Amino acid sequence: MGPSYMKSRRYAKVAPVLPGRKASEVVKKTREYVSPSIDRFYPLAVESAHGSLVRDVDGNQFIDFSSGIAVLNTGSTHPKVVQAIKQQAEKFVHFSYTDFYYENIVELSKQLISLTPGNFGKMVYYGNSGAEANEAAMKLARNYTKRTLFLAHSGAFHGRTFGALSLTASKPIQRKNAFPLVPEVIHFPFPYCYRCPWKQTFPECDYYCIDYFKEQYLDKFVPVEDVAAYFFEPIQGEGGYVPAPPEYFKRMEFLRKDGVLFADDEIQSGMGRTGRFFAIEHFGVVPDIVSVAKGIASGLPLSATVAKSDVMKSWEPGQHASTFGANPVAVQAALATLQVVKSERLIENARRLGKKAMKRLQEMKEKYEIVGDVRGSGLFIGVEIVKDKKTKERGVEEAEQIIQYCFHHGLLAITAGRNTIRVIPPLNTSEDVLSEGLDILEEAISETNKASMKG
Ligand SMILES: Cc1ncc(COP(=O)(O)O)c(C=O)c1O
């Protein structure tokens, strides 16, 4: 007998008590055998997932607003991606690109080179994860410029390995007891307009944040001629889904006159999610290096560091490689992913669905005291929860209550930063599923809002 559903909607179907028996067992055994360094949102134990729907081991069905943390842009188990994986797996699963050649890397590289901004020669380095893409970018930038310093933002998330972690400045726990990190990374504030560190208002501020950076950093202690690269996420992800204001990166381009490379981390924001292939396209800036991972292969581990040819050519054979980089099955999955993004017009979809979601979320912002800010582009949307709209005190507990309510009502929503809820469903989610997901999210916000007003 299946579970008796407390609320059986059209798509979301969950039992009154979660986790169920089997999920509880998976959670218990995972806690026993797997590193406790991994912090999870709630006890979801996946049994299968297709498109935007996820089943757990007890037969509950959830709507996916997380995309496996911005990876499943084509949805789960897209038939074309699965077919490509199967076909390649039957031919060969591995033959390290560090030592040998195979064909599909050439095709993927050509496509990535043409998709990344900039009409000039580029080359691609492949790794397995986002962190590795940024490690390669750091090492490459130092090698090319023969400089040591990096610039990065507070709130940034670039990965958890030592190099990438040195750029990351999103939560102290991620760096706890890990020092010393890679010297020298200089962090400066991200233009988080909703919480402007200088209490300015955009656009009247006229980008005061950049004046401050020049006066307090470049004029005081950062010799720009020693800076190898400036790393940034055009829209911060783990930091709380924070888009930079429109001209920010253009106005930062003065750094390039002094030879600073622009290293654009598109790991979370790329692959069509924001309604452009790469988020930096919204800003009209052409980076020197682009890091791509997460959605690139619809869930198979693969990352790419795409750099200007003269930058990449500064490396000599043997300077950098990875056994599993450009795994042929992952590369084939990436080629299928790119084909699906194109043939199913997923970028246009992200824009169209994003507009619908944004409209509803903006209405929620008007309606509920605890919705402080709604921001983003395409299907890369953050809903910042506060205790009070005026003081903007962070609604950390409230955001937690909202995602827990969602889980218990069949929606997988997760937070970013401390108090922002991400709305990042697969880019081919149907309007019906999106709308049901937004209904559950609104119910969660409404219930939490009520409790917060009483409290
Ligand atoms: C912007 C950004 N860069 C880098 C990473 C690290 O990627 P990975 O976890 O694959 O190492 C992430 C992961 O969330 C990310 O969001």
CSV table of C-alpha atoms and ligand atoms in Angstrom, one decimal:
chain,number,residue,atom,x,y,z
A,1,MET,CA,0.0,0.0,0.0
A,2,GLY,CA,1.3,3.5,-0.9
A,3,PRO,CA,1.4,6.3,1.6
A,4,SER,CA,-1.9,8.1,2.4
A,5,TYR,CA,-1.3,11.5,1.1
A,6,MET,CA,-1.9,14.5,3.3
A,7,LYS,CA,-2.1,16.7,0.3
A,8,SER,CA,-2.2,15.2,-3.1
A,9,ARG,CA,-1.9,17.9,-5.7
A,10,ARG,CA,-1.5,17.3,-9.3
A,11,TYR,CA,2.2,16.8,-9.1
A,12,ALA,CA,3.3,17.1,-5.5
A,13,LYS,CA,2.3,14.1,-3.5
A,14,VAL,CA,3.7,13.6,0.0
A,15,ALA,CA,2.8,11.6,3.0
A,16,PRO,CA,1.8,13.3,6.3
A,17,VAL,CA,5.1,12.5,7.9
A,18,LEU,CA,8.5,12.9,6.3
A,19,PRO,CA,10.9,11.4,6.2
A,20,GLY,CA,9.3,8.0,5.6
A,21,ARG,CA,10.7,4.7,6.9
A,22,LYS,CA,13.1,4.1,4.0
A,23,ALA,CA,14.4,7.7,3.8
A,24,SER,CA,15.0,7.7,7.6
A,25,GLU,CA,17.1,4.6,7.2
A,26,VAL,CA,19.2,6.2,4.4
A,27,VAL,CA,19.7,9.3,6.5
A,28,LYS,CA,20.8,7.2,9.5
A,29,LYS,CA,23.3,5.1,7.5
A,30,THR,CA,24.6,8.1,5.6
A,31,ARG,CA,25.3,9.8,9.0
A,32,GLU,CA,27.1,6.7,10.1
A,33,TYR,CA,29.3,6.3,7.0
A,34,VAL,CA,29.6,9.6,5.2
A,35,SER,CA,31.6,12.7,6.2
A,36,PRO,CA,29.7,15.0,8.4
A,37,SER,CA,31.2,18.0,6.6
A,38,ILE,CA,28.2,17.9,4.3
A,39,ASP,CA,25.3,20.0,5.4
A,40,ARG,CA,21.9,19.1,4.0
A,41,PHE,CA,18.7,21.0,3.9
A,42,TYR,CA,16.2,18.2,4.7
A,43,PRO,CA,16.0,14.4,4.6
A,44,LEU,CA,15.2,13.9,0.9
A,45,ALA,CA,16.5,10.4,-0.2
A,46,VAL,CA,16.1,10.3,-4.0
A,47,GLU,CA,14.9,7.1,-5.7
A,48,SER,CA,14.4,8.6,-9.2
A,49,ALA,CA,14.0,11.9,-10.9
A,50,HIS,CA,12.6,12.8,-14.3
A,51,GLY,CA,12.2,16.3,-15.7
A,52,SER,CA,11.2,18.5,-12.8
A,53,LEU,CA,9.7,15.8,-10.7
A,54,VAL,CA,11.6,13.8,-8.0
A,55,ARG,CA,10.6,10.6,-6.2
A,56,ASP,CA,12.0,9.6,-2.9
A,57,VAL,CA,12.6,6.1,-1.6
A,58,ASP,CA,9.2,6.0,0.1
A,59,GLY,CA,7.2,6.9,-3.0
A,60,ASN,CA,6.7,10.6,-2.2
A,61,GLN,CA,6.8,13.0,-5.2
A,62,PHE,CA,8.3,16.4,-5.2
A,63,ILE,CA,8.5,19.4,-7.6
A,64,ASP,CA,12.1,20.4,-8.1
A,65,PHE,CA,13.0,24.1,-7.6
A,66,SER,CA,16.6,23.3,-6.9
A,67,SER,CA,17.8,21.6,-10.1
A,68,GLY,CA,20.3,19.6,-8.0
A,69,ILE,CA,21.9,23.0,-7.1
A,70,ALA,CA,21.6,24.6,-10.5
A,71,VAL,CA,22.9,21.6,-12.4
A,72,LEU,CA,19.8,20.0,-14.0
A,73,ASN,CA,19.0,22.8,-16.4
A,74,THR,CA,17.7,20.3,-19.0
A,75,GLY,CA,15.8,18.5,-16.2
A,76,SER,CA,16.6,15.1,-14.7
A,77,THR,CA,17.3,12.2,-17.1
A,78,HIS,CA,16.6,14.1,-20.3
A,79,PRO,CA,16.1,11.3,-22.9
A,80,LYS,CA,18.6,12.8,-25.3
A,81,VAL,CA,21.2,13.1,-22.6
A,82,VAL,CA,20.6,9.6,-21.3
A,83,GLN,CA,20.9,8.2,-24.8
A,84,ALA,CA,24.2,10.0,-25.4
A,85,ILE,CA,25.5,8.7,-22.1
A,86,LYS,CA,24.5,5.1,-23.0
A,87,GLN,CA,25.9,5.2,-26.5
A,88,GLN,CA,29.3,6.6,-25.4
A,89,ALA,CA,29.4,4.2,-22.4
A,90,GLU,CA,29.2,1.3,-24.8
A,91,LYS,CA,32.1,2.6,-26.9
A,92,PHE,CA,34.6,3.6,-24.2
A,93,VAL,CA,34.1,5.1,-20.7
A,94,HIS,CA,37.6,6.4,-20.0
A,95,PHE,CA,40.8,7.0,-21.8
A,96,SER,CA,42.6,9.8,-20.0
A,97,TYR,CA,42.8,13.0,-22.1
A,98,THR,CA,45.9,13.7,-20.1
A,99,ASP,CA,47.8,11.2,-22.2
A,100,PHE,CA,45.7,10.3,-25.3
A,101,TYR,CA,43.3,11.9,-27.8
A,102,TYR,CA,39.6,11.4,-28.6
A,103,GLU,CA,37.3,13.1,-30.9
A,104,ASN,CA,34.4,14.5,-29.0
A,105,ILE,CA,36.6,16.9,-27.0
A,106,VAL,CA,37.4,18.8,-30.2
A,107,GLU,CA,33.7,19.2,-31.0
A,108,LEU,CA,32.8,20.3,-27.4
A,109,SER,CA,35.7,22.8,-27.4
A,110,LYS,CA,34.6,24.3,-30.6
A,111,GLN,CA,31.1,24.9,-29.3
A,112,LEU,CA,32.3,26.3,-26.0
A,113,ILE,CA,34.6,28.6,-27.8
A,114,SER,CA,31.8,29.9,-29.9
A,115,LEU,CA,29.3,30.2,-27.0
A,116,THR,CA,31.6,32.1,-24.6
A,117,PRO,CA,31.7,35.9,-25.2
A,118,GLY,CA,34.4,37.4,-27.4
A,119,ASN,CA,35.1,36.9,-31.1
A,120,PHE,CA,38.8,35.9,-30.7
A,121,GLY,CA,40.9,32.8,-30.4
A,122,LYS,CA,40.2,30.7,-27.3
A,123,MET,CA,41.2,27.3,-25.9
A,124,VAL,CA,39.7,25.0,-23.3
A,125,TYR,CA,41.0,23.2,-20.2
A,126,TYR,CA,38.8,20.5,-18.8
A,127,GLY,CA,38.4,19.3,-15.2
A,128,ASN,CA,35.7,17.6,-13.2
A,129,SER,CA,34.2,20.2,-10.9
A,130,GLY,CA,33.6,23.9,-10.5
A,131,ALA,CA,36.4,24.2,-8.0
A,132,GLU,CA,38.8,22.6,-10.4
A,133,ALA,CA,37.8,25.0,-13.2
A,134,ASN,CA,38.7,27.9,-10.9
A,135,GLU,CA,41.9,26.3,-9.7
A,136,ALA,CA,43.0,26.1,-13.3
A,137,ALA,CA,42.0,29.7,-13.9
A,138,MET,CA,44.0,30.9,-10.9
A,139,LYS,CA,47.1,28.9,-11.9
A,140,LEU,CA,46.8,30.0,-15.5
A,141,ALA,CA,46.4,33.6,-14.6
A,142,ARG,CA,49.5,33.6,-12.5
A,143,ASN,CA,51.4,31.8,-15.2
A,144,TYR,CA,50.4,34.2,-17.9
A,145,THR,CA,50.8,37.4,-16.0
A,146,LYS,CA,53.7,36.3,-13.8
A,147,ARG,CA,51.8,38.2,-11.0
A,148,THR,CA,50.6,36.8,-7.7
A,149,LEU,CA,47.6,38.7,-6.4
A,150,PHE,CA,43.9,38.0,-7.0
A,151,LEU,CA,40.9,40.2,-6.4
A,152,ALA,CA,37.6,38.7,-5.4
A,153,HIS,CA,34.4,39.7,-3.7
A,154,SER,CA,33.1,39.2,-0.2
A,155,GLY,CA,30.1,36.9,-0.5
A,156,ALA,CA,31.8,35.1,-3.4
A,157,PHE,CA,31.7,31.4,-3.8
A,158,HIS,CA,34.2,29.8,-6.1
A,159,GLY,CA,34.7,26.3,-4.6
A,160,ARG,CA,36.2,24.5,-1.7
A,161,THR,CA,39.6,23.2,-2.7
A,162,PHE,CA,42.5,25.3,-1.4
A,163,GLY,CA,42.9,27.7,-4.4
A,164,ALA,CA,39.2,28.1,-5.0
A,165,LEU,CA,38.5,28.3,-1.2
A,166,SER,CA,41.0,31.2,-1.0
A,167,LEU,CA,38.7,33.1,-3.4
A,168,THR,CA,35.5,32.0,-1.6
A,169,ALA,CA,34.2,34.4,1.1
A,170,SER,CA,30.6,33.3,1.5
A,171,LYS,CA,30.4,31.6,4.9
A,172,PRO,CA,33.2,31.4,7.6
A,173,ILE,CA,32.4,27.7,8.2
A,174,GLN,CA,33.8,26.9,4.8
A,175,ARG,CA,37.2,28.2,5.7
A,176,LYS,CA,37.2,27.1,9.4
A,177,ASN,CA,40.6,25.6,10.5
A,178,ALA,CA,41.8,25.6,6.9
A,179,PHE,CA,44.3,28.4,7.1
A,180,PRO,CA,46.8,29.3,5.7
A,181,LEU,CA,45.1,29.5,2.3
A,182,VAL,CA,46.6,30.6,-1.0
A,183,PRO,CA,48.2,34.0,-0.6
A,184,GLU,CA,47.3,36.6,-1.8
A,185,VAL,CA,43.6,37.1,-2.4
A,186,ILE,CA,42.2,40.5,-1.7
A,187,HIS,CA,38.5,40.6,-1.0
A,188,PHE,CA,36.4,43.7,-1.4
A,189,PRO,CA,32.6,44.2,-1.0
A,190,PHE,CA,30.2,43.0,-3.8
A,191,PRO,CA,27.7,45.6,-4.9
A,192,TYR,CA,24.8,44.1,-3.0
A,193,CYS,CA,22.4,47.0,-3.5
A,194,TYR,CA,19.6,45.7,-1.3
A,195,ARG,CA,22.1,45.8,1.6
A,196,CYS,CA,24.5,48.4,0.4
A,197,PRO,CA,27.5,48.4,2.7
A,198,TRP,CA,27.6,52.2,2.4
A,199,LYS,CA,23.9,52.6,2.9
A,200,GLN,CA,23.6,54.2,-0.5
A,201,THR,CA,20.7,53.9,-2.9
A,202,PHE,CA,21.0,52.8,-6.5
A,203,PRO,CA,21.2,54.5,-9.0
A,204,GLU,CA,21.7,57.8,-7.1
A,205,CYS,CA,24.9,56.4,-5.6
A,206,ASP,CA,26.5,56.5,-9.1
A,207,TYR,CA,28.5,53.4,-8.2
A,208,TYR,CA,30.1,54.8,-5.1
A,209,CYS,CA,31.3,51.2,-4.3
A,210,ILE,CA,33.8,51.6,-7.2
A,211,ASP,CA,35.1,54.9,-5.9
A,212,TYR,CA,35.5,53.3,-2.5
A,213,PHE,CA,37.4,50.4,-4.0
A,214,LYS,CA,39.7,52.7,-5.8
A,215,GLU,CA,40.4,55.0,-2.9
A,216,GLN,CA,40.5,52.4,-0.1
A,217,TYR,CA,42.1,49.5,-1.9
A,218,LEU,CA,44.0,50.6,-5.0
A,219,ASP,CA,45.2,53.9,-3.6
A,220,LYS,CA,46.2,52.4,-0.2
A,221,PHE,CA,47.5,48.9,-0.4
A,222,VAL,CA,46.8,47.0,-3.6
A,223,PRO,CA,49.5,47.5,-6.2
A,224,VAL,CA,47.4,46.9,-9.3
A,225,GLU,CA,50.5,45.9,-11.4
A,226,ASP,CA,50.8,42.8,-9.1
A,227,VAL,CA,47.2,41.7,-9.7
A,228,ALA,CA,46.9,38.6,-11.9
A,229,ALA,CA,43.1,38.4,-12.1
A,230,TYR,CA,39.9,39.7,-10.8
A,231,PHE,CA,37.5,36.8,-10.1
A,232,PHE,CA,33.7,37.5,-10.0
A,233,GLU,CA,30.3,35.9,-10.3
A,234,PRO,CA,28.1,38.3,-12.4
A,235,ILE,CA,25.2,37.3,-10.1
A,236,GLN,CA,26.5,35.9,-6.8
A,237,GLY,CA,25.0,32.5,-6.2
A,238,GLU,CA,25.9,31.0,-2.8
A,239,GLY,CA,26.3,34.5,-1.5
A,240,GLY,CA,22.5,35.0,-1.7
A,241,TYR,CA,21.5,35.3,-5.4
A,242,VAL,CA,22.7,38.9,-5.7
A,243,PRO,CA,23.0,40.5,-9.2
A,244,ALA,CA,25.5,43.3,-9.6
A,245,PRO,CA,24.0,46.5,-10.9
A,246,PRO,CA,23.9,46.9,-14.7
A,247,GLU,CA,27.1,48.9,-15.4
A,248,TYR,CA,29.2,47.5,-12.6
A,249,PHE,CA,31.5,45.3,-14.6
A,250,LYS,CA,31.9,47.8,-17.4
A,251,ARG,CA,32.9,50.4,-14.9
A,252,MET,CA,35.4,47.9,-13.3
A,253,GLU,CA,37.1,47.5,-16.7
A,254,PHE,CA,39.6,50.2,-15.9
A,255,LEU,CA,41.5,47.4,-14.2
A,256,ARG,CA,42.2,45.8,-17.6
A,257,LYS,CA,44.3,48.8,-18.7
A,258,ASP,CA,46.8,47.7,-16.0
A,259,GLY,CA,46.8,44.1,-17.3
A,260,VAL,CA,44.4,42.5,-14.8
A,261,LEU,CA,42.6,39.5,-16.3
A,262,PHE,CA,38.9,39.2,-15.9
A,263,ALA,CA,38.0,35.7,-14.7
A,264,ASP,CA,34.2,35.2,-14.9
A,265,ASP,CA,32.8,32.4,-12.8
A,266,GLU,CA,29.7,31.1,-14.6
A,267,ILE,CA,29.5,27.8,-12.8
A,268,GLN,CA,26.1,28.5,-11.2
A,269,SER,CA,24.8,31.2,-13.5
A,270,GLY,CA,25.8,29.8,-16.9
A,271,MET,CA,24.2,27.3,-19.4
A,272,GLY,CA,21.2,29.5,-20.2
A,273,ARG,CA,19.9,29.8,-16.6
A,274,THR,CA,19.7,33.6,-16.5
A,275,GLY,CA,18.0,34.0,-19.9
A,276,ARG,CA,21.4,34.4,-21.7
A,277,PHE,CA,23.9,31.7,-22.3
A,278,PHE,CA,26.2,33.3,-19.8
A,279,ALA,CA,25.2,35.8,-17.1
A,280,ILE,CA,28.0,38.2,-18.1
A,281,GLU,CA,26.2,38.8,-21.4
A,282,HIS,CA,23.7,40.9,-19.4
A,283,PHE,CA,26.6,43.2,-18.5
A,284,GLY,CA,28.3,43.7,-22.0
A,285,VAL,CA,31.7,42.7,-20.7
A,286,VAL,CA,33.9,40.2,-22.4
A,287,PRO,CA,36.0,38.2,-19.9
A,288,ASP,CA,39.5,36.8,-20.5
A,289,ILE,CA,38.7,33.5,-18.7
A,290,VAL,CA,35.3,31.8,-18.2
A,291,SER,CA,34.8,29.0,-15.7
A,292,VAL,CA,31.9,26.6,-16.6
A,293,ALA,CA,30.7,23.5,-14.7
A,294,LYS,CA,27.4,22.4,-13.0
A,295,GLY,CA,24.9,22.4,-15.8
A,296,ILE,CA,27.4,21.8,-18.6
A,297,ALA,CA,26.8,18.0,-18.7
A,298,SER,CA,23.3,17.8,-17.1
A,299,GLY,CA,24.7,16.1,-14.0
A,300,LEU,CA,27.8,14.3,-15.1
A,301,PRO,CA,31.0,15.6,-13.6
A,302,LEU,CA,32.7,18.0,-16.0
A,303,SER,CA,34.1,21.5,-16.0
A,304,ALA,CA,35.7,23.8,-18.5
A,305,THR,CA,38.0,26.7,-18.2
A,306,VAL,CA,37.8,28.7,-21.4
A,307,ALA,CA,40.5,31.3,-21.9
A,308,LYS,CA,41.9,33.5,-24.6
A,309,SER,CA,44.3,31.6,-26.7
A,310,ASP,CA,47.4,33.7,-25.8
A,311,VAL,CA,46.6,33.2,-22.1
A,312,MET,CA,46.1,29.4,-22.4
A,313,LYS,CA,49.1,29.1,-24.7
A,314,SER,CA,51.4,30.4,-21.9
A,315,TRP,CA,51.2,26.9,-20.4
A,316,GLU,CA,53.7,24.3,-21.3
A,317,PRO,CA,53.0,20.6,-21.7
A,318,GLY,CA,52.8,19.0,-18.2
A,319,GLN,CA,51.9,22.2,-16.3
A,320,HIS,CA,48.3,21.2,-15.6
A,321,ALA,CA,46.1,18.2,-16.1
A,322,SER,CA,43.6,15.9,-14.5
A,323,THR,CA,43.0,12.1,-15.0
A,324,PHE,CA,39.3,12.3,-15.3
A,325,GLY,CA,39.1,15.7,-17.0
A,326,ALA,CA,37.0,15.6,-20.1
A,327,ASN,CA,35.8,12.1,-19.4
A,328,PRO,CA,34.3,11.0,-22.8
A,329,VAL,CA,30.9,10.1,-21.4
A,330,ALA,CA,30.6,13.4,-19.6
A,331,VAL,CA,31.7,15.2,-22.9
A,332,GLN,CA,29.1,13.3,-24.8
A,333,ALA,CA,26.5,14.3,-22.2
A,334,ALA,CA,27.7,18.0,-22.6
A,335,LEU,CA,27.3,17.8,-26.3
A,336,ALA,CA,23.7,16.4,-25.9
A,337,THR,CA,23.0,19.1,-23.3
A,338,LEU,CA,24.1,21.9,-25.7
A,339,GLN,CA,21.9,20.4,-28.4
A,340,VAL,CA,18.9,20.3,-26.0
A,341,VAL,CA,19.5,23.9,-24.9
A,342,LYS,CA,19.4,24.9,-28.5
A,343,SER,CA,16.7,22.7,-30.0
A,344,GLU,CA,14.3,23.1,-27.0
A,345,ARG,CA,15.0,26.8,-26.8
A,346,LEU,CA,15.8,26.6,-23.1
A,347,ILE,CA,17.3,30.1,-23.0
A,348,GLU,CA,14.0,31.6,-24.3
A,349,ASN,CA,12.2,29.3,-21.9
A,350,ALA,CA,14.2,30.6,-19.0
A,351,ARG,CA,13.2,34.1,-19.9
A,352,ARG,CA,9.6,33.3,-20.4
A,353,LEU,CA,9.1,31.2,-17.3
A,354,GLY,CA,11.4,33.6,-15.4
A,355,LYS,CA,9.0,36.5,-16.2
A,356,LYS,CA,6.0,34.5,-14.9
A,357,ALA,CA,7.8,33.5,-11.8
A,358,MET,CA,9.1,37.0,-11.2
A,359,LYS,CA,5.6,38.5,-11.5
A,360,ARG,CA,4.1,36.1,-8.9
A,361,LEU,CA,7.1,36.6,-6.6
A,362,GLN,CA,6.9,40.4,-6.9
A,363,GLU,CA,3.2,40.1,-5.9
A,364,MET,CA,4.2,38.1,-2.9
A,365,LYS,CA,6.7,40.8,-2.0
A,366,GLU,CA,3.9,43.3,-2.0
A,367,LYS,CA,1.6,41.0,0.1
A,368,TYR,CA,3.9,39.6,2.8
A,369,GLU,CA,6.0,41.6,5.3
A,370,ILE,CA,8.7,38.9,5.4
A,371,VAL,CA,9.5,39.1,1.6
A,372,GLY,CA,12.2,41.8,1.6
A,373,ASP,CA,13.5,41.5,-2.0
A,374,VAL,CA,12.9,39.5,-5.1
A,375,ARG,CA,15.7,39.6,-7.7
A,376,GLY,CA,17.5,37.9,-10.5
A,377,SER,CA,17.1,37.1,-14.2
A,378,GLY,CA,15.6,34.2,-16.1
A,379,LEU,CA,15.2,31.2,-13.8
A,380,PHE,CA,17.9,32.4,-11.5
A,381,ILE,CA,15.8,34.1,-8.9
A,382,GLY,CA,16.4,34.9,-5.2
A,383,VAL,CA,13.7,35.7,-2.7
A,384,GLU,CA,15.3,37.4,0.3
A,385,ILE,CA,13.4,36.8,3.6
A,386,VAL,CA,13.5,39.4,6.3
A,387,LYS,CA,11.9,39.8,9.8
A,388,ASP,CA,10.9,43.3,8.9
A,389,LYS,CA,10.8,45.2,5.6
A,390,LYS,CA,12.0,48.4,7.1
A,391,THR,CA,14.9,47.2,9.2
A,392,LYS,CA,15.8,44.4,6.7
A,393,GLU,CA,16.8,42.2,9.6
A,394,ARG,CA,17.6,38.9,8.1
A,395,GLY,CA,14.9,36.3,8.4
A,396,VAL,CA,17.2,33.4,8.8
A,397,GLU,CA,14.8,31.2,10.9
A,398,GLU,CA,11.9,32.3,8.7
A,399,ALA,CA,13.7,31.2,5.5
A,400,GLU,CA,14.5,27.9,7.1
A,401,GLN,CA,10.8,27.5,8.1
A,402,ILE,CA,9.7,28.2,4.5
A,403,ILE,CA,12.0,25.6,2.9
A,404,GLN,CA,11.0,23.0,5.5
A,405,TYR,CA,7.3,23.8,4.9
A,406,CYS,CA,7.9,23.4,1.1
A,407,PHE,CA,9.6,20.1,1.6
A,408,HIS,CA,6.8,18.8,3.7
A,409,HIS,CA,4.3,19.9,1.0
A,410,GLY,CA,6.2,18.5,-1.9
A,411,LEU,CA,8.5,21.3,-3.2
A,412,LEU,CA,12.2,21.1,-3.1
A,413,ALA,CA,13.3,24.7,-2.5
A,414,ILE,CA,16.6,25.6,-0.9
A,415,THR,CA,18.3,28.7,0.5
A,416,ALA,CA,21.4,30.7,-0.7
A,417,GLY,CA,23.4,32.8,1.7
A,418,ARG,CA,21.6,32.9,5.1
A,419,ASN,CA,18.1,34.0,4.2
A,420,THR,CA,17.5,33.9,0.5
A,421,ILE,CA,15.3,31.3,-1.2
A,422,ARG,CA,16.4,30.2,-4.6
A,423,VAL,CA,13.9,29.7,-7.4
A,424,ILE,CA,15.9,27.6,-9.9
A,425,PRO,CA,13.8,24.9,-11.5
A,426,PRO,CA,15.0,23.1,-14.6
A,427,LEU,CA,14.7,25.3,-17.7
A,428,ASN,CA,12.2,23.0,-19.3
A,429,THR,CA,9.8,22.9,-16.4
A,430,SER,CA,6.2,23.0,-17.7
A,431,GLU,CA,4.1,26.0,-16.8
A,432,ASP,CA,1.7,23.8,-14.7
A,433,VAL,CA,4.5,22.4,-12.6
A,434,LEU,CA,6.1,25.9,-12.1
A,435,SER,CA,2.7,27.3,-11.1
A,436,GLU,CA,2.1,24.5,-8.6
A,437,GLY,CA,5.5,25.0,-7.2
A,438,LEU,CA,4.9,28.7,-6.8
A,439,ASP,CA,1.6,27.9,-5.1
A,440,ILE,CA,3.3,25.8,-2.5
A,441,LEU,CA,6.0,28.4,-2.0
A,442,GLU,CA,3.4,31.1,-1.5
A,443,GLU,CA,1.5,29.0,1.0
A,444,ALA,CA,4.8,28.5,2.9
A,445,ILE,CA,5.6,32.2,2.9
A,446,SER,CA,2.0,33.0,3.9
A,447,GLU,CA,2.1,30.5,6.9
A,448,THR,CA,5.5,31.8,8.0
A,449,ASN,CA,4.4,35.4,7.6
A,450,LYS,CA,1.4,34.7,9.8
A,451,ALA,CA,3.5,33.0,12.5
A,452,SER,CA,6.1,35.8,12.3
A,453,MET,CA,3.4,38.5,12.8
A,454,LYS,CA,2.0,36.7,15.8
A,455,GLY,CA,5.5,36.1,17.3
B,1,LIG,C1,29.8,30.1,-8.6
B,1,LIG,C2,30.3,28.8,-8.2
B,1,LIG,N1,31.6,28.6,-8.4
B,1,LIG,C3,32.2,27.4,-8.1
B,1,LIG,C4,31.5,26.4,-7.4
B,1,LIG,C5,32.1,25.1,-7.0
B,1,LIG,O1,31.7,24.1,-7.8
B,1,LIG,P1,31.9,22.6,-7.4
B,1,LIG,O2,31.1,22.4,-6.2
B,1,LIG,O3,31.5,21.8,-8.6
B,1,LIG,O4,33.4,22.4,-7.1
B,1,LIG,C6,30.1,26.6,-7.2
B,1,LIG,C7,29.3,25.6,-6.5
B,1,LIG,O5,28.3,25.9,-5.9
B,1,LIG,C8,29.5,27.9,-7.6
B,1,LIG,O6,28.2,28.2,-7.3
